[in-house]
XYZ file of C-alpha atoms in Angstrom:
417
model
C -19.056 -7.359 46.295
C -20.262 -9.923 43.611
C -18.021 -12.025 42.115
C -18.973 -12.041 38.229
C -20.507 -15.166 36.973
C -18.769 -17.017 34.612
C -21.014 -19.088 32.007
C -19.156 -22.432 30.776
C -18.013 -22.913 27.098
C -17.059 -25.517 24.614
C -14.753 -23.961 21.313
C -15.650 -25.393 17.875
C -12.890 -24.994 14.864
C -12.765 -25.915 11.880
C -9.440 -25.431 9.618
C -9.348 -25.266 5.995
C -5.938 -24.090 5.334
C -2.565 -25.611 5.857
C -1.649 -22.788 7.956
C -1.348 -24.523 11.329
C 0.032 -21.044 13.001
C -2.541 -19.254 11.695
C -5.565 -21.246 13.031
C -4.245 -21.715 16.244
C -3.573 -18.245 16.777
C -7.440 -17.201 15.547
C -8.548 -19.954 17.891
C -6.464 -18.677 20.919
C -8.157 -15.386 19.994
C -11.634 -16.898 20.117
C -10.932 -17.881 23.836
C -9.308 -14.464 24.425
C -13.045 -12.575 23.172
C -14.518 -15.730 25.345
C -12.769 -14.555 27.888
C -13.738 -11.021 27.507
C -17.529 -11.665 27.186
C -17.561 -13.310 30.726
C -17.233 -17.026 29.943
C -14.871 -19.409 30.811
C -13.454 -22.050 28.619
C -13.600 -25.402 29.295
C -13.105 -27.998 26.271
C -11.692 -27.316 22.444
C -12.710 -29.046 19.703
C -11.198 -28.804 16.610
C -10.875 -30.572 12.971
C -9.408 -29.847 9.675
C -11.063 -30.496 6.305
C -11.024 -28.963 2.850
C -14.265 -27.280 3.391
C -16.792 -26.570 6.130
C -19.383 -28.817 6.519
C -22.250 -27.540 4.250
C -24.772 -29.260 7.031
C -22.999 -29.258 10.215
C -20.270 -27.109 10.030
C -17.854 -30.167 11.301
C -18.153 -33.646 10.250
C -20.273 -36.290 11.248
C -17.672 -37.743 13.562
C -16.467 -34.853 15.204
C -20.554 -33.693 15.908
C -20.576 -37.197 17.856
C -17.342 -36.288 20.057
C -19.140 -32.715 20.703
C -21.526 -34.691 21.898
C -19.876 -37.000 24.230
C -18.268 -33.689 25.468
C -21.405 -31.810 26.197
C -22.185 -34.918 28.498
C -19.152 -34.730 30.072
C -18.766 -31.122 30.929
C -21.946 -29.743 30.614
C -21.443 -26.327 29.093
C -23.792 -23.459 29.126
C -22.830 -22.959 25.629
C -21.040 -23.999 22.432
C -19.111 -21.377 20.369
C -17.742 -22.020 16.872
C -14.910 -20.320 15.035
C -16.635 -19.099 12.085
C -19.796 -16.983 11.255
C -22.230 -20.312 10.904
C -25.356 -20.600 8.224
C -28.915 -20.365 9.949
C -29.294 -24.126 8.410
C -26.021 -25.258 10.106
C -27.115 -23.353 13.419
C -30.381 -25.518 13.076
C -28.723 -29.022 12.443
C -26.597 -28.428 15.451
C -28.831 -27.876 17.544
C -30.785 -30.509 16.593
C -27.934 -32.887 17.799
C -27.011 -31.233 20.889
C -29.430 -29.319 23.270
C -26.857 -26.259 24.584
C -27.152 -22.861 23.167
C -24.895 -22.449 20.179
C -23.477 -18.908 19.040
C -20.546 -18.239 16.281
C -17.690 -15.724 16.178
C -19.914 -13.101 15.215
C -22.703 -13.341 17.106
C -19.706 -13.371 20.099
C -18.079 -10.294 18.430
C -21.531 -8.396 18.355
C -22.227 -9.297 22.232
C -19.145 -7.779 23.821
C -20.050 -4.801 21.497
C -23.484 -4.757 22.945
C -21.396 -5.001 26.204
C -19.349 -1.796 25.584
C -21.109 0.457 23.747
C -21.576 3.549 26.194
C -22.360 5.992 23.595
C -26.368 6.700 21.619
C -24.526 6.168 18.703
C -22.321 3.105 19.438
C -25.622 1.270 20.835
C -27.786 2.229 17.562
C -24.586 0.955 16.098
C -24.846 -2.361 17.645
C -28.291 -3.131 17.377
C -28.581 -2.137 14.065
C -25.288 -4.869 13.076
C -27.670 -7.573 15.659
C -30.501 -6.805 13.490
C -29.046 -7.255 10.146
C -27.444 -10.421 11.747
C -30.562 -11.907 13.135
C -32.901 -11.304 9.901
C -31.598 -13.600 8.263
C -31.391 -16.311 10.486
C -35.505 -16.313 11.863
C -36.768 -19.280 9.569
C -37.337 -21.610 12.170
C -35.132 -19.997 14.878
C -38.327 -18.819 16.813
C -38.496 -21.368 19.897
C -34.823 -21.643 19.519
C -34.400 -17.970 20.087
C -37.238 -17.979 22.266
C -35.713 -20.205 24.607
C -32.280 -18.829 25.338
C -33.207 -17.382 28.757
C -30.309 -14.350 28.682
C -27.030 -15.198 28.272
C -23.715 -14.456 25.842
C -25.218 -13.947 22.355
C -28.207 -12.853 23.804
C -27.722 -9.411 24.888
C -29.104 -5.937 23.175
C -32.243 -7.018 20.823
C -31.874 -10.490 21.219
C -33.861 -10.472 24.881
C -36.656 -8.825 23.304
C -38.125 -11.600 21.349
C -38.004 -9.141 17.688
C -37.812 -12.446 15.766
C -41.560 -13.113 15.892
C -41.859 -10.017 13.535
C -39.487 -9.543 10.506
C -41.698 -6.324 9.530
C -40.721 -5.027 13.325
C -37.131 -5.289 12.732
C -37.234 -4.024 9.287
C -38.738 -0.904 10.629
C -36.517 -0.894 13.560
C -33.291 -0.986 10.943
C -35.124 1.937 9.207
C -35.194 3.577 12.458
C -32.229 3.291 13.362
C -30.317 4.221 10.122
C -32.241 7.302 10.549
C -30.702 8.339 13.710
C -27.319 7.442 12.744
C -27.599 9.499 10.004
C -28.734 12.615 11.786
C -25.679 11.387 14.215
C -23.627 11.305 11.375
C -24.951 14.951 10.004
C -24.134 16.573 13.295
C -20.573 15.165 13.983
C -20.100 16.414 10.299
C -20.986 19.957 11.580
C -18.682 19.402 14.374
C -15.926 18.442 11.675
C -16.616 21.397 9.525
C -16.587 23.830 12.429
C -12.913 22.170 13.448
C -11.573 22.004 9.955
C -12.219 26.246 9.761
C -10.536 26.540 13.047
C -7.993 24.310 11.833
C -7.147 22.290 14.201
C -4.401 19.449 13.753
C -5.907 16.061 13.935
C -4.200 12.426 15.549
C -6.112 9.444 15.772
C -4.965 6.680 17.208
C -5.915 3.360 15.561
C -4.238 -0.290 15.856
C -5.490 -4.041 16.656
C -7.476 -4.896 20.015
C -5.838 -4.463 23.343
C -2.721 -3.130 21.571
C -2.738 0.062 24.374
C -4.286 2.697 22.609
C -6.144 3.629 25.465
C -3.767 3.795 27.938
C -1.462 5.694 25.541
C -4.868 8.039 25.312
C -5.270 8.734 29.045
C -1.424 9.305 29.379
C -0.729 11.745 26.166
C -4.037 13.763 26.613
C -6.325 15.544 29.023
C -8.802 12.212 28.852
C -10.450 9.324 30.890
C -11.162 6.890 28.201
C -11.853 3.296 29.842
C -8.594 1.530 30.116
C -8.705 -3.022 30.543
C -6.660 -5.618 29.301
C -9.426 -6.848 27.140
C -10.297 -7.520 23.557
C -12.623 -4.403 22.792
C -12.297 -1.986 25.910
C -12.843 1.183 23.982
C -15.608 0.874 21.288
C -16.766 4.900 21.377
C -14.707 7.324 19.568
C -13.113 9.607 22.470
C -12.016 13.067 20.961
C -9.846 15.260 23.485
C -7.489 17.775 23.578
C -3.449 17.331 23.831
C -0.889 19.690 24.304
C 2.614 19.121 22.474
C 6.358 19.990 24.375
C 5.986 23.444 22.525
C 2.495 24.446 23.963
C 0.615 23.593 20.859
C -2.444 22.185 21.230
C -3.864 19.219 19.069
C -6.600 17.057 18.830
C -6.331 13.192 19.710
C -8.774 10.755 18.791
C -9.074 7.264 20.370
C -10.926 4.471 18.312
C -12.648 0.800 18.396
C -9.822 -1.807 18.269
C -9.491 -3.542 14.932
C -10.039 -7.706 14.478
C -9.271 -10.290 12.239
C -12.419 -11.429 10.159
C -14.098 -8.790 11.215
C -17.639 -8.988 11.059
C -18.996 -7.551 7.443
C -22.234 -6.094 9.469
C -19.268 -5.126 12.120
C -17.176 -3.665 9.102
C -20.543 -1.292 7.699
C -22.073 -0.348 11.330
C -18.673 0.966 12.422
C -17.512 2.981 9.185
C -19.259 5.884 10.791
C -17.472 5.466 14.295
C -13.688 5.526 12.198
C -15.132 8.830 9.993
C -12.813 10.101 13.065
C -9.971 8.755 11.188
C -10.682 9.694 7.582
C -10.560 13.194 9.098
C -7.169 13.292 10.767
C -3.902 14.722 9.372
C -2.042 11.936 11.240
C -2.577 8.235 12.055
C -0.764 6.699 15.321
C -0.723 2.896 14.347
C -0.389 1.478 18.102
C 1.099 -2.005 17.835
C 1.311 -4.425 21.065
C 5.150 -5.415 20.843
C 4.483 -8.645 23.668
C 2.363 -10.232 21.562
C 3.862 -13.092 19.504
C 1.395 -12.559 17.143
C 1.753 -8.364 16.579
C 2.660 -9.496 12.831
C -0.352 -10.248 11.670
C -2.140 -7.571 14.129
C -0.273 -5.278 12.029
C -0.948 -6.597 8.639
C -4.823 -6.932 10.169
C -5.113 -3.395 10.799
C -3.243 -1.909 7.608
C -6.068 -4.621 5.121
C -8.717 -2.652 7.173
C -7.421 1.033 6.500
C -7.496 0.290 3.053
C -10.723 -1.218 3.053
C -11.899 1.746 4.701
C -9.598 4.279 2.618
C -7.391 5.374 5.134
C -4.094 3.993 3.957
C -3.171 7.336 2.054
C -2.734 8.940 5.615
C 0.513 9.968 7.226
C 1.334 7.383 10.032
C 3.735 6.569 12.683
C 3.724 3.064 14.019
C 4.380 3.363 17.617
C 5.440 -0.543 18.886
C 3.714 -0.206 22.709
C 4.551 -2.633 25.472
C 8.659 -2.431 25.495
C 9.041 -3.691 28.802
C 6.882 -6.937 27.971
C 8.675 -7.003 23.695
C 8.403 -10.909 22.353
C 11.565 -12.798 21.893
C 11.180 -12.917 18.306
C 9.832 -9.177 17.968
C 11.668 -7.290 14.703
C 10.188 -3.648 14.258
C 8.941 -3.031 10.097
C 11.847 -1.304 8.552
C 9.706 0.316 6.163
C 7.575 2.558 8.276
C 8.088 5.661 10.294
C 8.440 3.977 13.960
C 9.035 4.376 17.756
C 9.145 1.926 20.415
C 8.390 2.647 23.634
C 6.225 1.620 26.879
C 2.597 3.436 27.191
C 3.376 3.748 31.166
C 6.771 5.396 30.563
C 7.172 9.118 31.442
C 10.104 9.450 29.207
C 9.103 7.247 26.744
C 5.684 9.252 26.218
C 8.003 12.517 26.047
C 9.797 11.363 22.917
C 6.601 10.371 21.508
C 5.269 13.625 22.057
C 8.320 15.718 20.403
C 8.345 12.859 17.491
C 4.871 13.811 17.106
C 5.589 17.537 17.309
C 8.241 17.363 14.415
C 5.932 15.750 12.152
C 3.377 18.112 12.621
C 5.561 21.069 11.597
C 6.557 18.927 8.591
C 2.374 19.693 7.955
C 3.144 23.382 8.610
C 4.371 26.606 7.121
C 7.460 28.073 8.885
C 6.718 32.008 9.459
C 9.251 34.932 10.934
C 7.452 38.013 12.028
C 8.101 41.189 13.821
C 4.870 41.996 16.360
C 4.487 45.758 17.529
C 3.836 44.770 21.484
C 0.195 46.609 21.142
C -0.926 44.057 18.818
C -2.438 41.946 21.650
C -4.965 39.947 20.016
C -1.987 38.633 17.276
C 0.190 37.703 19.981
C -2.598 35.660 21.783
C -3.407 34.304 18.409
C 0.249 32.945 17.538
C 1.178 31.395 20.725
C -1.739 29.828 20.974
C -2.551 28.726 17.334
C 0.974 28.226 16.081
C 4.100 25.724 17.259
C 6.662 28.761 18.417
C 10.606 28.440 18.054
C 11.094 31.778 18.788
C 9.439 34.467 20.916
C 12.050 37.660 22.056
C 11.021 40.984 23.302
C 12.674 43.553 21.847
C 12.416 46.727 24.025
C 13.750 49.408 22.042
C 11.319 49.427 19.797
C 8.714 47.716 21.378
C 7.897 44.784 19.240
C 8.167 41.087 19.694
C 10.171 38.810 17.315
C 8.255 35.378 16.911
C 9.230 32.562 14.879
C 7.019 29.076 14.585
C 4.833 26.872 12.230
C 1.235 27.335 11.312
C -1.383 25.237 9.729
C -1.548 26.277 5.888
C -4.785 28.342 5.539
C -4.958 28.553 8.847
C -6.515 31.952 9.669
C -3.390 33.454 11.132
C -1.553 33.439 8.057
C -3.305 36.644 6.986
C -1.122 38.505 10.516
C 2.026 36.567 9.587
C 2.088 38.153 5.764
C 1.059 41.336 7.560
C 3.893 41.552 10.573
C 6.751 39.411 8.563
C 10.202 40.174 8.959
């Protein structure tokens, strides 16, 4: 088997505010999505001013040390901290002949990496395109010349830059077939709202274990890797509650601090998922010393998006791994637990199950036994509490929850006790 290939990189930083925790934790990030898109680390350079660099990014005297330590450990690559100007792309590379990406050019090339979906590749190319456009004034033999490589994947092999009318049709395109994308999942919305279906997505920062807690709490294979981005398609499947109930889980692309914008707008569509679902499951990674901010990350992006108004339960993942310094938000509805625990996932699952009948209208009927199709229709459409024969006069006594406006509401008026 083929060992992967690891390319070499050098990390550029530049910090502007006095935060010292808070830049070393987005540069430790940077080397964890470095990590992620297949290349391996092998100097940081960093440097704090009051402001970037309106030419270079970094001063004059730390472009000189980048220099010296291109020489020394001659990297396939240089990748800076911040999404870079096309002029301050173009004055670094005049100074130092190595390919030279930013954060979001690194962001959009493990998406280009993941996408498995129509949609989440249209998705990506169209957030490349809108990247690249306007960065082609002189970038031709630059872009030209990269050969393959991180940064390069998805449209930026095919040499598009020669042609801005090209890509402007090609973003046409392609916001055409998103939207007919967009049109049908709508449909497929509609068509679950009427059946009325209870709806959990699960949403919470990179890596955090939402996919793992997927693939244990449904009837899924999502793909499931301790990296930065391992799920980027929605995944909508089917999962049964301790009462028999059946709801619908959704699994969605990990959230990030500065976020791409063209990230941000390309993915909107992808989390529609979310705006949709009667409850969120914020999945936070307890182990990481850093789940703080994660959390604070992911709750500024639900509001951007308009998701904050949502019922959610913050479910702290990872337990058996929990931080020293880890303190659960006493303000939200919680639950900690471990992903990979039976019992844990159990008392997630009847947490779950109580807050969905605090969504639901408790009914008490009395069901002649001949009324097949209503007895198929409750235990299967409704959370029961109570289901007795009665065999003198041949009837069933049910008691449950239902979805308000949920079609079987008309037999529970008509059969209630």
């Amino acid at each position: 088997m083929n060992e992967k290939v690891y390319e070499k990189a050098i990390l550029v930083g530049c910090q502007l505010e006095e935060d010292d925790q808070r830049f070393h934790y987005s540069m430790t990030e940077l080397e964890a999505l470095t990590d992620t898109a297949q290349a391996e680390v092998v100097a940081t350079l960093s440097q704090k001013r009051d402001r970037v660099h309106p030419g270079t990014y970094i001063g004059k005297g730390k472009v000189e040390e980048l220099v010296l330590l291109v020489k020394q450990f001659e990297p396939d690559l240089i990748i800076l901290n911040d999404e870079l100007s096309p002029s301050q792309i173009r004055n670094l590379s005049k100074e130092i002949d190595v390919r030279i990406i930013d954060r979001t050019q690194l962001i959009l090339d493990i998406f280009a990496q993941r996408a498995r979906s129509k949609e989440g590749k249209l998705q990506v190319e169209l957030a490349q395109l809108q990247y690249l456009l306007p960065r082609l004034t002189g970038q031709g033999t630059a872009l030209s010349r990269l050969g393959g490589g991180i940064g390069t994947r998805g449209p930026g092999e095919t040499k598009l830059e020669s042609d801005r009318r090209h890509i402007r049709k090609r973003i046409d395109d392609i916001k055409k077939q998103l939207q007919s994308i967009v049109e049908h999942r709508e449909r497929y919305r509609d068509r679950r709202k009427r059946n009325k279906t209870f709806q959990i997505a699960l949403v919470g920062y990179t890596n955090a274990g939402k996919s793992t807690l997927f693939n244990r709490i449904s009837i899924a294979e999502s793909y499931e890797e301790n990296q930065l981005f391992a799920t980027l398609d929605p995944m909508t499947r089917k999962m049964i509650l301790p009462s028999g109930y059946t709801a619908l889980l959704t699994d969605t692309v990990g959230f990030i601090q500065d976020l791409p914008t063209t990230l941000v707008a390309a993915f909107r569509s992808t989390l529609e998922e979310v705006r949709e679902a009667d409850l969120l499951l914020h999945v936070v990674d307890s182990s990481n010393p850093d789940y703080k901010q994660h959390e604070e990350t992911v709750e500024g992006l639900l509001e951007e998006l308009e998701m904050n108004h949502l019922p959610q339960l913050t479910v702290y993942n990872k337990k058996d791994e929990m931080h020293a310094d880890f303190v659960p938000d006493s303000s939200s509805e919680k639950i900690v637990l471990s992903a990979l625990e039976e019992a844990d996932r159990k008392t997630l699952l009847l947490r779950i199950e109580e807050i969905v009948k605090e969504h639901m209208v408790a009914y008490h009927v009395l069901v002649p036994a001949a009324e097949g199709k209503v007895l198929s229709q409750l235990k299967n459409d409704t959370i029961l509490t109570k289901l007795d024969f009665i065999e003198e006069n041949q009837e069933y006594e049910i008691a449950g929850y239902h979805l308000q406006d949920h079609p079987v509401s008309g037999s529970t008026k008509k059969f209630k006790k």
